[in-house]
């Protein structure tokens, strides 16, 4: 029999038909919806007298525009009327079409890419889409998960299919155990540094090797989350016992015999020995040190031991000009104004545990004007509070917030002031991403927590 | 979907920057719009204006940055955007394409694109063309500060050309080409295959019933 990759298998099991114009229809199992990229899609349905084809495949939640300071006033807590309209528009669309929504006042509300896995909505072998490029996160479960545009959101709502063509297979293999203090975030940033932000364009990335297998499910989500920053719409990790254990007993996961039947199928998904990949990269764990970005693209990244490279490239010089940095500056010399722990990359319970461990019995540096921690969902927040993590953060000088995308992109009031420099656990260091003229350095939660204590970047391995 | 002419010529504007992400094409504050229209004035907002923009801010009250190419009056009616590698990387926001379209851009030419942006272009009747680096360099070397070059696009024969400087064939998926030329309704087109979708779903209910949770 033909040897197939994990992606090949999921593709084959979701291929509906080829249209006569040469494109293919791929069936979509799950569709996550949020307030920013869906209003125009629902308008399109109404204009054409269409309805969502399979409402049970959809879960909606507001996450980008929501305030993180307090939920006491529910929708009235959204001060910006334009943001509020977007959130109430989602409410109206979900009501009109009978779509399940975790509303702002629901304990289960949170970042779409946190709540999907948390609820057991995300399962191995599935096709999952969302009008958000970080949908790649769900690939951690061995699913094919892709960000799509709003036109595609409308198309999936109406047809339960995506018009697509098969992409190429890429394997990124990392052998050897990762060093203590090095995390999934460092691995994924290291990969982007090596293959570039267009390295994975046109490919689905499968991550493999000892370093990947040893990651927790949270770690694998962080890893796959940033596949899009390497240019790939989807990144994935083959499902294994860790995956099944994580999924078991989640509210929306199959139960009893059906769960066993599903596991049986899921076990057939990992790439066959000898399956063909169009591109293969091999990296060694020992080369991966804690990473820090210094520019305005995720590929502008070095290790904590390094300095900003010398260059004559005008794109890089323009990035450094924006960042207020110079070639040759040591990463450990960069002083910070703000700290952000959160986002669909790093706002899960494990991330908060790691950061709080470093902050315990410590105070953030006087240099730091503000440090905030934004749990990925209401349930992550509750669990952290049950474990007493909120107290550790607050005692150290952090603000303990409510769930949402927050300062990853600052569509809500959580933003950097002009020229402020932030150590952030998010995924993009683009110009203006966290606030107009704000400066972002991407790091792991451990590195962000340590930076909050020192007021500048330090090596987590020295702790 | 919007239709595009089979052959056309257009004035070009060259953006000399690689890895332009969709956050730059349209910054986050404009994603709060629930409409597809009206985003043109905010295209490349942080690069185009001295002040920070927001939805509804009047263009006449804003200060333009003199050194940004789109603010050069000679290029004010350019409709073909020429860019460098990996144009439109990052966020999936279709607002980036809506802003380009609202500004009057009909065609984007670059050596490579972000996958999602590339896809979004065609859904909105914008032709995205991958060009060789050598011809891209030729265009950049010929562009003038005062008079925009004109480039011709022949979509049917998949060619772009500029006087005697170069002629290049480009690749385009047959279904994207058909959609652009015929202005097809993509959803209507897919719904012609409803029987196949129904059959697939029935099979799915039988073989992987945990997927269908209703």
Short mmCIF file of C-alpha atoms in Angstrom, two decimals, chain A residues 59 61 100-103 105-111 115 118-119 251-252 376-379:
data_model
loop_
_atom_site.label_atom_id
_atom_site.label_comp_id
_atom_site.label_asym_id
_atom_site.label_seq_id
_atom_site.Cartn_x
_atom_site.Cartn_y
_atom_site.Cartn_z
CA UNK A 59 -18.45 27.17 18.17
CA UNK A 61 -16.84 33.26 21.13
CA UNK A 100 -23.49 27.78 20.02
CA UNK A 101 -21.65 30.73 21.51
CA UNK A 102 -19.67 31.15 24.72
CA UNK A 103 -20.66 34.72 25.39
CA UNK A 105 -20.36 36.46 30.58
CA UNK A 106 -19.77 32.71 30.13
CA UNK A 107 -17.04 31.15 32.27
CA UNK A 108 -15.99 29.14 29.19
CA UNK A 109 -15.35 32.24 27.05
CA UNK A 110 -11.76 32.70 25.92
CA UNK A 111 -9.39 32.78 22.99
CA UNK A 115 -11.24 26.94 24.19
CA UNK A 118 -10.16 22.81 26.31
CA UNK A 119 -13.69 21.72 25.40
CA UNK A 251 -17.02 18.06 27.55
CA UNK A 252 -17.31 17.82 23.76
CA UNK A 376 -6.49 32.15 27.69
CA UNK A 377 -9.97 31.33 28.92
CA UNK A 378 -12.27 31.78 31.89
CA UNK A 379 -11.59 28.15 32.79
#
